[in-house]
Tab-separated table of C-alpha atoms in Angstrom:
chain	number	residue	atom	x	y	z
A	7	MET	CA	14.054	9.154	3.025
A	8	ARG	CA	11.016	8.677	5.212
A	9	ILE	CA	7.213	8.345	3.952
A	10	TYR	CA	4.756	8.966	6.879
A	11	GLN	CA	0.973	8.155	6.080
A	12	HIS	CA	-1.859	10.097	7.594
A	13	PHE	CA	-5.334	9.430	7.329
A	14	SER	CA	-7.600	12.411	7.568
A	15	VAL	CA	-11.302	11.760	9.053
A	16	VAL	CA	-12.358	14.878	7.260
A	17	GLY	CA	-12.812	13.628	3.687
A	18	PHE	CA	-11.117	10.172	4.356
A	19	CYS	CA	-8.157	11.342	2.334
A	20	ASN	CA	-4.352	9.940	2.883
A	21	THR	CA	-1.931	13.014	3.418
A	22	TYR	CA	1.778	12.010	2.999
A	23	VAL	CA	4.914	13.642	4.747
A	24	VAL	CA	8.086	12.785	2.782
A	25	GLY	CA	11.451	13.763	4.365
A	26	GLN	CA	14.975	12.940	4.934
A	27	ASN	CA	15.798	10.511	7.854
A	28	ASN	CA	17.271	13.080	9.984
A	29	GLY	CA	14.468	15.566	9.460
A	30	GLY	CA	14.785	19.142	7.781
A	31	LYS	CA	12.818	20.455	4.998
A	32	ALA	CA	9.999	17.981	3.956
A	33	VAL	CA	7.324	17.599	1.310
A	34	LEU	CA	3.704	17.346	2.053
A	35	ILE	CA	1.250	15.703	-0.493
A	36	ASP	CA	-2.526	16.309	-0.231
A	37	PRO	CA	-3.111	18.208	3.144
A	38	GLY	CA	-6.604	17.189	3.657
A	39	HIS	CA	-7.047	18.268	6.934
A	40	VAL	CA	-4.484	19.162	9.689
A	41	ASP	CA	-4.856	17.872	12.852
A	42	ASN	CA	-2.617	17.149	16.002
A	43	GLU	CA	-1.857	13.763	14.640
A	44	LEU	CA	-0.362	15.161	11.340
A	45	ILE	CA	1.494	17.946	13.192
A	46	SER	CA	2.940	15.503	15.468
A	47	ILE	CA	4.345	13.512	12.608
A	48	ILE	CA	5.875	16.708	11.176
A	49	GLU	CA	7.297	18.156	14.504
A	50	GLN	CA	8.285	14.645	16.228
A	51	ASN	CA	10.559	14.172	13.174
A	52	ASN	CA	12.089	17.631	13.106
A	53	TYR	CA	10.512	18.355	9.778
A	54	THR	CA	9.518	21.827	8.459
A	55	ILE	CA	7.039	21.784	5.533
A	56	ASP	CA	8.934	23.611	2.638
A	57	THR	CA	6.691	22.121	-0.498
A	58	ILE	CA	3.142	21.190	-0.510
A	59	LEU	CA	2.144	19.000	-3.657
A	60	LEU	CA	-1.307	18.856	-4.584
A	61	THR	CA	-2.631	16.032	-6.889
A	62	HIS	CA	-5.859	17.886	-7.524
A	63	ARG	CA	-7.929	20.671	-6.362
A	64	HIS	CA	-10.995	18.616	-4.698
A	65	GLU	CA	-11.365	20.023	-1.585
A	66	ALA	CA	-10.799	16.646	0.661
A	67	HIS	CA	-7.151	16.827	-0.668
A	68	THR	CA	-6.572	20.667	0.045
A	69	SER	CA	-8.772	21.824	2.848
A	70	GLY	CA	-5.487	21.959	5.255
A	71	VAL	CA	-3.442	24.403	2.943
A	72	GLY	CA	-4.750	27.331	4.707
A	73	THR	CA	-3.268	26.262	8.168
A	74	LEU	CA	-0.196	24.758	6.750
A	75	LEU	CA	0.643	28.403	5.237
A	76	LYS	CA	-0.028	29.805	8.408
A	77	LEU	CA	2.331	27.294	10.329
A	78	TYR	CA	5.397	26.807	7.850
A	79	ASN	CA	4.729	29.267	4.777
A	80	PRO	CA	5.614	26.466	1.955
A	81	LYS	CA	5.614	26.733	-1.631
A	82	ILE	CA	2.329	24.969	-3.202
A	83	TYR	CA	2.644	23.117	-6.546
A	84	ALA	CA	-0.374	22.033	-8.661
A	85	TYR	CA	-1.412	21.609	-12.384
A	86	THR	CA	-3.694	24.899	-12.161
A	87	ARG	CA	-2.424	28.406	-11.265
A	88	LYS	CA	-4.908	29.027	-8.512
A	89	VAL	CA	-6.386	26.285	-5.975
A	90	TYR	CA	-9.275	28.363	-4.316
A	91	ASP	CA	-7.660	31.451	-2.677
A	92	PHE	CA	-4.088	29.918	-2.908
A	93	ASP	CA	-1.783	31.121	-5.416
A	94	VAL	CA	0.214	28.060	-6.616
A	95	THR	CA	3.404	27.224	-8.922
A	96	GLU	CA	2.117	25.430	-11.997
A	97	LEU	CA	3.724	22.034	-12.981
A	98	ALA	CA	2.995	20.456	-16.422
A	99	ASP	CA	3.725	17.065	-17.514
A	100	GLY	CA	7.258	15.906	-17.086
A	101	ASP	CA	8.272	18.906	-14.945
A	102	SER	CA	10.642	18.017	-11.819
A	103	LEU	CA	11.436	19.761	-8.758
A	104	GLU	CA	13.850	19.214	-5.664
A	105	CYS	CA	13.211	19.523	-2.089
A	106	ASN	CA	16.035	18.877	0.429
A	107	GLY	CA	17.643	16.142	-1.874
A	108	ILE	CA	14.034	14.536	-2.820
A	109	GLU	CA	13.545	14.441	-6.474
A	110	ILE	CA	9.988	14.857	-7.630
A	111	GLU	CA	8.721	14.346	-11.277
A	112	ALA	CA	5.136	15.411	-11.909
A	113	ILE	CA	2.848	13.487	-14.405
A	114	HIS	CA	-0.189	14.831	-15.689
A	115	LEU	CA	-2.970	12.170	-15.892
A	116	PRO	CA	-6.532	13.756	-16.399
A	117	GLY	CA	-9.716	11.793	-16.197
A	118	HIS	CA	-10.702	12.063	-12.403
A	119	SER	CA	-10.219	15.954	-12.934
A	120	VAL	CA	-8.608	17.711	-15.587
A	121	ASP	CA	-6.023	18.953	-13.245
A	122	SER	CA	-4.982	15.652	-11.875
A	123	LEU	CA	-1.060	14.917	-11.395
A	124	VAL	CA	0.837	12.049	-10.196
A	125	TYR	CA	3.807	12.763	-8.191
A	126	LYS	CA	6.841	10.433	-8.457
A	127	ILE	CA	9.479	10.319	-5.678
A	128	GLY	CA	12.172	7.543	-6.146
A	129	HIS	CA	10.325	4.140	-6.760
A	130	ALA	CA	7.185	5.572	-5.126
A	131	LEU	CA	4.018	7.159	-6.955
A	132	PHE	CA	1.647	9.432	-5.035
A	133	THR	CA	-1.417	8.841	-7.172
A	134	GLY	CA	-4.294	10.959	-5.540
A	135	ASP	CA	-7.585	10.000	-7.003
A	136	THR	CA	-6.115	8.665	-10.372
A	137	LEU	CA	-5.401	5.030	-9.010
A	138	MET	CA	-6.316	3.462	-6.086
A	139	ALA	CA	-5.631	-0.285	-4.659
A	140	THR	CA	-8.011	-2.320	-6.819
A	141	ARG	CA	-9.948	0.969	-8.021
A	142	ILE	CA	-9.576	3.901	-10.556
A	143	GLY	CA	-10.938	7.341	-9.758
A	144	SER	CA	-14.259	8.459	-10.160
A	145	THR	CA	-15.144	10.293	-13.493
A	146	PRO	CA	-17.982	12.276	-14.735
A	147	GLY	CA	-18.908	9.952	-17.506
A	148	PHE	CA	-17.842	6.920	-19.477
A	149	ILE	CA	-15.896	8.697	-21.920
A	150	GLU	CA	-13.565	10.182	-19.257
A	151	ARG	CA	-13.545	6.624	-17.391
A	152	SER	CA	-12.306	5.389	-20.846
A	153	LEU	CA	-9.604	8.254	-21.172
A	154	LEU	CA	-8.526	7.570	-17.571
A	155	ILE	CA	-8.006	3.682	-18.250
A	156	LYS	CA	-5.948	4.153	-21.247
A	157	ILE	CA	-3.872	6.997	-19.734
A	158	ILE	CA	-3.291	4.803	-16.729
A	159	LYS	CA	-2.101	1.945	-18.638
A	160	LYS	CA	-0.077	4.290	-20.807
A	161	LYS	CA	1.664	6.236	-18.261
A	162	LEU	CA	1.730	4.357	-14.951
A	163	LEU	CA	1.594	0.601	-15.569
A	164	ASN	CA	4.752	0.772	-17.586
A	165	PHE	CA	6.475	1.659	-14.474
A	166	ASP	CA	8.633	-1.235	-13.046
A	167	ASP	CA	6.437	-4.176	-11.096
A	168	ASN	CA	7.978	-3.202	-7.812
A	169	THR	CA	6.702	0.486	-7.778
A	170	LEU	CA	5.183	1.546	-4.739
A	171	ILE	CA	1.856	3.483	-5.025
A	172	PHE	CA	0.543	5.770	-2.379
A	173	PRO	CA	-3.155	6.791	-3.374
A	174	GLY	CA	-5.314	9.714	-1.947
A	175	HIS	CA	-7.856	7.211	-0.303
A	176	GLY	CA	-7.211	3.624	0.790
A	177	ALA	CA	-4.394	1.286	1.161
A	178	PRO	CA	-0.999	1.496	-0.444
A	179	THR	CA	-0.238	-0.781	-3.301
A	180	LYS	CA	2.238	-1.684	-6.252
A	181	ILE	CA	2.104	-1.505	-9.834
A	182	LYS	CA	2.030	-5.453	-10.382
A	183	ASN	CA	-0.797	-5.875	-7.886
A	184	GLU	CA	-2.912	-3.092	-9.832
A	185	ARG	CA	-2.065	-4.830	-13.142
A	186	LEU	CA	-3.053	-7.986	-11.841
A	187	PHE	CA	-6.116	-7.555	-9.305
A	188	ASN	CA	-7.634	-4.037	-10.239
A	189	PRO	CA	-11.057	-5.190	-11.889
A	190	ASP	CA	-11.183	-1.549	-13.311
A	191	LEU	CA	-7.928	-1.885	-15.303
A	192	THR	CA	-8.696	-5.530	-16.186
A	193	GLU	CA	-12.117	-5.382	-17.500
A	194	GLU	CA	-10.972	-3.827	-21.064
A	195	THR	CA	-7.979	-6.260	-21.519
A	196	ALA	CA	-9.873	-9.559	-20.427
A	197	SER	CA	-12.895	-10.967	-21.674
A	198	PRO	CA	-15.355	-12.080	-19.110
A	199	TRP	CA	-14.795	-15.523	-20.567
A	200	LEU	CA	-11.126	-15.214	-19.819
A	201	ARG	CA	-11.417	-13.957	-16.471
A	202	ASN	CA	-13.983	-16.559	-15.585
A	203	GLN	CA	-11.490	-19.069	-16.630
A	204	ILE	CA	-8.707	-17.649	-14.665
A	205	MET	CA	-10.847	-17.684	-11.451
A	206	GLN	CA	-11.892	-21.046	-12.161
A	207	GLU	CA	-8.305	-22.071	-12.195
A	208	ARG	CA	-7.647	-20.518	-8.967
A	209	VAL	CA	-10.634	-22.258	-7.495
A	210	ASN	CA	-9.549	-25.652	-8.709
A	211	ARG	CA	-6.201	-25.435	-7.093
A	212	PHE	CA	-7.954	-25.756	-3.641
B	12	MET	CA	11.129	3.511	4.035
B	13	PHE	CA	13.347	0.967	2.776
B	14	GLU	CA	15.877	1.894	0.121
B	15	PHE	CA	14.710	2.061	-3.451
B	16	LYS	CA	18.040	0.435	-4.570
B	17	THR	CA	17.333	-2.408	-7.229
B	18	CYS	CA	19.581	-5.504	-7.605
B	19	LYS	CA	22.915	-5.109	-9.382
B	20	LYS	CA	22.042	-8.709	-11.135
B	21	GLU	CA	21.156	-8.484	-14.997
B	22	CYS	CA	17.450	-8.370	-15.637
B	23	CYS	CA	16.539	-8.370	-11.681
B	24	ASN	CA	14.359	-5.719	-10.419
B	25	ALA	CA	13.831	-6.615	-7.059
B	26	PHE	CA	15.101	-4.425	-4.171
B	27	ALA	CA	18.693	-5.003	-2.858
B	28	THR	CA	18.697	-6.391	0.453
B	29	LEU	CA	20.225	-5.264	3.817
B	30	ASP	CA	23.687	-3.120	2.972
B	31	SER	CA	24.169	-5.366	-0.018
B	32	ASP	CA	24.074	-4.466	-3.654
B	33	PHE	CA	21.939	-7.728	-4.560
B	34	CYS	CA	18.567	-9.034	-3.667
B	35	TYR	CA	18.204	-12.104	-1.300
B	36	ARG	CA	18.128	-14.346	-4.249
B	37	HIS	CA	21.004	-13.090	-5.803
B	38	SER	CA	23.327	-12.703	-2.897
B	39	ASP	CA	26.296	-14.967	-2.500
B	40	ASN	CA	25.805	-16.066	1.185
B	41	LYS	CA	21.985	-16.276	1.556
B	42	GLU	CA	22.250	-18.690	4.687
B	43	ALA	CA	24.428	-15.955	6.571
B	44	LEU	CA	21.887	-13.109	5.371
B	45	LEU	CA	18.964	-15.356	6.777
B	46	LYS	CA	20.800	-15.751	10.056
B	47	LYS	CA	21.654	-12.065	10.393
B	48	MET	CA	17.877	-11.247	9.679
B	49	SER	CA	16.366	-13.777	11.926
B	50	LYS	CA	19.033	-12.524	14.861
B	51	TYR	CA	17.821	-8.873	14.025
B	52	PHE	CA	13.851	-9.990	14.408
B	53	GLU	CA	14.855	-11.705	17.770
B	54	THR	CA	16.956	-8.905	19.353
B	55	GLU	CA	15.439	-5.475	17.878
B	56	ASN	CA	12.024	-4.123	18.931
B	57	LEU	CA	11.519	-1.891	16.043
B	58	ILE	CA	12.400	-3.332	12.439
B	59	ARG	CA	12.398	-0.285	10.312
B	60	ASP	CA	13.455	0.329	6.484
B	61	ILE	CA	14.274	-3.172	6.065
B	62	ASN	CA	14.102	-5.030	2.472
B	63	PHE	CA	14.461	-8.611	2.590
B	64	SER	CA	12.308	-10.121	-0.241
B	65	HIS	CA	12.236	-13.934	-1.576
B	66	ALA	CA	13.510	-15.246	2.001
B	67	GLU	CA	11.880	-18.186	3.791
B	68	PHE	CA	11.335	-17.890	7.391
B	69	GLU	CA	10.422	-21.020	9.670
B	70	ASN	CA	9.382	-21.834	13.269
B	71	PHE	CA	10.096	-18.762	15.128
B	72	SER	CA	8.326	-16.054	17.082
B	73	THR	CA	8.471	-12.092	16.734
B	74	GLN	CA	6.023	-11.196	19.360
B	75	GLN	CA	5.277	-7.708	20.170
B	76	LYS	CA	7.569	-6.297	17.635
B	77	ASN	CA	7.161	-2.953	15.767
B	78	PHE	CA	7.389	-3.391	11.877
B	79	SER	CA	7.619	-0.099	9.959
B	80	SER	CA	8.378	0.822	6.126
B	81	SER	CA	9.834	-2.608	5.273
B	82	ASN	CA	9.502	-4.995	2.308
B	83	PHE	CA	8.863	-8.847	2.765
B	84	SER	CA	7.584	-9.426	-0.635
B	85	TRP	CA	7.720	-12.901	-1.884
B	86	CYS	CA	8.699	-14.235	1.320
B	87	THR	CA	7.735	-17.566	2.952
B	88	PHE	CA	6.515	-17.908	6.371
B	89	ARG	CA	5.694	-20.935	8.019
B	90	ASN	CA	4.860	-21.394	11.867
B	91	VAL	CA	5.734	-17.817	12.625
B	92	ASP	CA	4.060	-16.027	15.544
B	93	PHE	CA	3.546	-12.260	15.073
B	94	SER	CA	1.133	-11.930	17.754
B	95	PHE	CA	0.649	-8.488	19.616
B	96	SER	CA	3.010	-6.764	16.697
B	97	LYS	CA	2.555	-3.801	15.091
B	98	PHE	CA	3.161	-3.200	11.354
B	99	THR	CA	2.857	0.012	9.453
B	100	THR	CA	3.555	0.483	5.500
B	101	CYS	CA	4.919	-3.041	5.458
B	102	PHE	CA	4.911	-4.841	1.939
B	103	PHE	CA	4.133	-8.570	2.154
B	104	ASP	CA	2.713	-8.849	-1.408
B	105	PHE	CA	2.965	-12.254	-3.160
B	106	CYS	CA	4.020	-14.106	0.116
B	107	PHE	CA	3.272	-17.468	1.417
B	108	PHE	CA	1.851	-17.583	4.994
B	109	ASP	CA	1.274	-20.957	6.500
B	110	ASN	CA	0.067	-21.733	9.901
B	111	CYS	CA	1.019	-18.254	11.123
B	112	THR	CA	-0.369	-16.352	13.900
B	113	PHE	CA	-1.192	-12.467	13.889
B	114	LYS	CA	-3.476	-12.535	16.964
B	115	GLU	CA	-4.272	-8.956	18.147
B	116	VAL	CA	-1.825	-7.368	15.906
B	117	ASP	CA	-2.025	-3.495	14.837
B	118	ILE	CA	-1.768	-3.634	10.695
B	119	ARG	CA	-1.985	-0.361	9.041
B	120	TYR	CA	-1.214	0.648	5.390
B	121	SER	CA	0.221	-2.427	4.695
B	122	VAL	CA	0.174	-4.720	1.551
B	123	PHE	CA	-0.617	-8.448	1.710
B	124	SER	CA	-1.912	-8.431	-2.016
B	125	GLY	CA	-1.457	-11.498	-4.170
B	126	SER	CA	-0.306	-13.815	-1.115
B	127	LYS	CA	-1.324	-17.397	-0.197
B	128	ILE	CA	-2.554	-17.573	3.293
B	129	ILE	CA	-3.263	-20.820	4.880
B	130	ASN	CA	-4.508	-21.597	8.157
B	131	CYS	CA	-3.504	-18.207	9.713
B	132	ASP	CA	-5.224	-16.461	12.738
B	133	PHE	CA	-5.632	-12.704	12.649
B	134	SER	CA	-8.316	-12.619	15.176
B	135	ASP	CA	-9.051	-9.676	17.556
B	136	SER	CA	-6.778	-7.400	15.364
B	137	LEU	CA	-6.762	-3.970	14.061
B	138	LEU	CA	-6.323	-4.201	10.118
B	139	ILE	CA	-7.049	-0.757	8.813
B	140	HIS	CA	-6.282	0.421	5.489
B	141	ASN	CA	-4.722	-2.693	4.262
B	142	ASN	CA	-4.515	-4.258	0.811
B	143	PHE	CA	-5.433	-8.204	0.696
B	144	ALA	CA	-6.295	-7.680	-3.045
B	145	GLY	CA	-5.922	-11.203	-4.936
B	146	ILE	CA	-5.253	-13.168	-2.058
B	147	ASP	CA	-5.813	-17.222	-1.742
B	148	ALA	CA	-7.190	-17.647	1.655
B	149	TRP	CA	-7.885	-20.875	3.209
B	150	PHE	CA	-8.882	-21.930	6.479
B	151	CYS	CA	-8.259	-18.313	8.150
B	152	ASN	CA	-9.859	-16.328	10.874
B	153	PHE	CA	-10.402	-12.676	10.905
B	154	SER	CA	-12.954	-12.919	13.499
B	155	GLY	CA	-13.093	-9.731	16.048
B	156	CYS	CA	-11.181	-7.545	13.583
B	157	ASP	CA	-11.404	-4.143	12.715
B	158	LEU	CA	-11.153	-4.022	8.597
B	159	TYR	CA	-12.008	-0.494	7.762
B	160	PHE	CA	-10.808	0.606	4.588
B	161	THR	CA	-9.463	-2.813	3.948
B	162	THR	CA	-9.607	-4.502	0.319
B	163	PHE	CA	-9.993	-8.288	-0.410
B	164	CYS	CA	-10.801	-7.585	-4.018
B	165	SER	CA	-10.225	-10.183	-6.698
B	166	SER	CA	-9.349	-12.757	-3.873
B	167	CYS	CA	-10.234	-16.514	-3.490
B	168	LEU	CA	-11.661	-17.038	-0.092
B	169	ARG	CA	-12.348	-20.587	1.310
B	170	ASP	CA	-13.264	-21.455	4.893
B	171	VAL	CA	-12.615	-18.073	6.352
B	172	ASN	CA	-14.555	-16.547	9.356
B	173	PHE	CA	-15.172	-12.794	9.303
B	174	GLU	CA	-17.300	-13.089	12.628
B	175	ASP	CA	-18.012	-9.830	14.553
B	176	CYS	CA	-15.921	-7.535	12.424
B	177	ASN	CA	-16.120	-3.932	11.131
B	178	LEU	CA	-16.528	-4.125	7.561
B	179	LYS	CA	-17.127	-0.215	7.024
B	180	LYS	CA	-15.366	0.477	3.711
B	181	ALA	CA	-14.073	-2.890	3.247
B	182	ASP	CA	-14.178	-4.229	-0.074
B	183	PHE	CA	-14.961	-7.481	-1.267
B	184	ARG	CA	-15.602	-7.031	-4.936
B	185	GLU	CA	-14.867	-9.634	-7.459
B	186	THR	CA	-14.320	-12.427	-4.505
B	187	GLU	CA	-14.730	-15.814	-4.773
B	188	GLN	CA	-16.263	-17.049	-1.693
B	189	ARG	CA	-17.082	-20.510	-0.208
B	190	ARG	CA	-17.788	-21.244	3.336
B	191	LEU	CA	-17.542	-17.625	4.683
B	192	SER	CA	-19.243	-16.604	7.809
B	193	PHE	CA	-19.952	-13.044	8.430
B	194	ARG	CA	-21.958	-13.379	11.627
B	195	TYR	CA	-22.503	-10.293	13.741
B	196	SER	CA	-20.269	-8.439	11.202
B	197	ASN	CA	-21.701	-5.334	9.191
B	198	TYR	CA	-21.234	-7.132	5.825
B	199	GLU	CA	-23.670	-4.584	4.143
B	200	ASP	CA	-21.337	-1.963	4.710
B	201	ALA	CA	-18.966	-3.348	2.579
B	202	SER	CA	-18.511	-3.049	-1.068
B	203	LYS	CA	-19.272	-6.261	-2.876
């Protein structure tokens, strides 16, 4: 299996193309913006986009859907029935689908938006704006933020330490790295005193 | 991407290495594996879909290579020269880098999180969309680098130079900083 990452300068969103080593039908996650670079990734690897997975309906993650529909006529999957003008197939928490031998599992994690989904493919999680390297997604208020932290800990941090995370914005990461270094996730578990102690211990090692 | 096949050893969750059912730590013949890997580094220009964690590499040069979709977590690199190489979606988390050279490298979408980086030179490199969260960096040089969207969050940075760098969308939150230089860099554009 291959995972290609593409950075869209419109909306600063990461788009991922997941396909088999020898080409064929592929999955595209969060088409933020379709440009020549993304088309090159698809075409040079002999892929045809069969499935589009949307992590949530924000424009930065969906504005390339129309162009891809014209080019490849893929099936679109998201949590809600309609994303802007496009009809999509609804996915609920725990639903799974398959594309060219690639097994996909949907995990519903509301907080950043009510329709946020995380997709699990093998040992990789495509988290959209729910969990990014050293950050969690923005929320409309502190109650939603608290809910998001709780649900990330419950549903994502239980995965194996080596599980790879490919977020909607920024660099990739792993579950262990987020558990240890994401200040948004450690702030509730560690008291300020304990965090200072840990930091001081690291300083003293130098 | 490297194969998501975990080591067959009980209670080990590391990924299995090179055509084997076990990770490097639990393989029978570590020396042969290391030799095979070192030869692979020397002969191949494209190092792709490799999984080789917990290994120790010392005193060699892999200049102008193309590393892609590979996992080298928990490895030790001493006196290794990666200059002019390209890294895409590579995982070097919890590694130990001592006296390594990354001059004019192009590193994108890669993870160095939790690593200890001592006396390493990353100068004049393109380090876009990388994860350096939780690193311990000591006597390192990132001068002349483009660090767009790269995070150093929760890191300990000592005697590190970030001179003449692009720090747009870079992240320095929760860092412990001593004797850093951000001369001629746009530190005001970074998250702090």
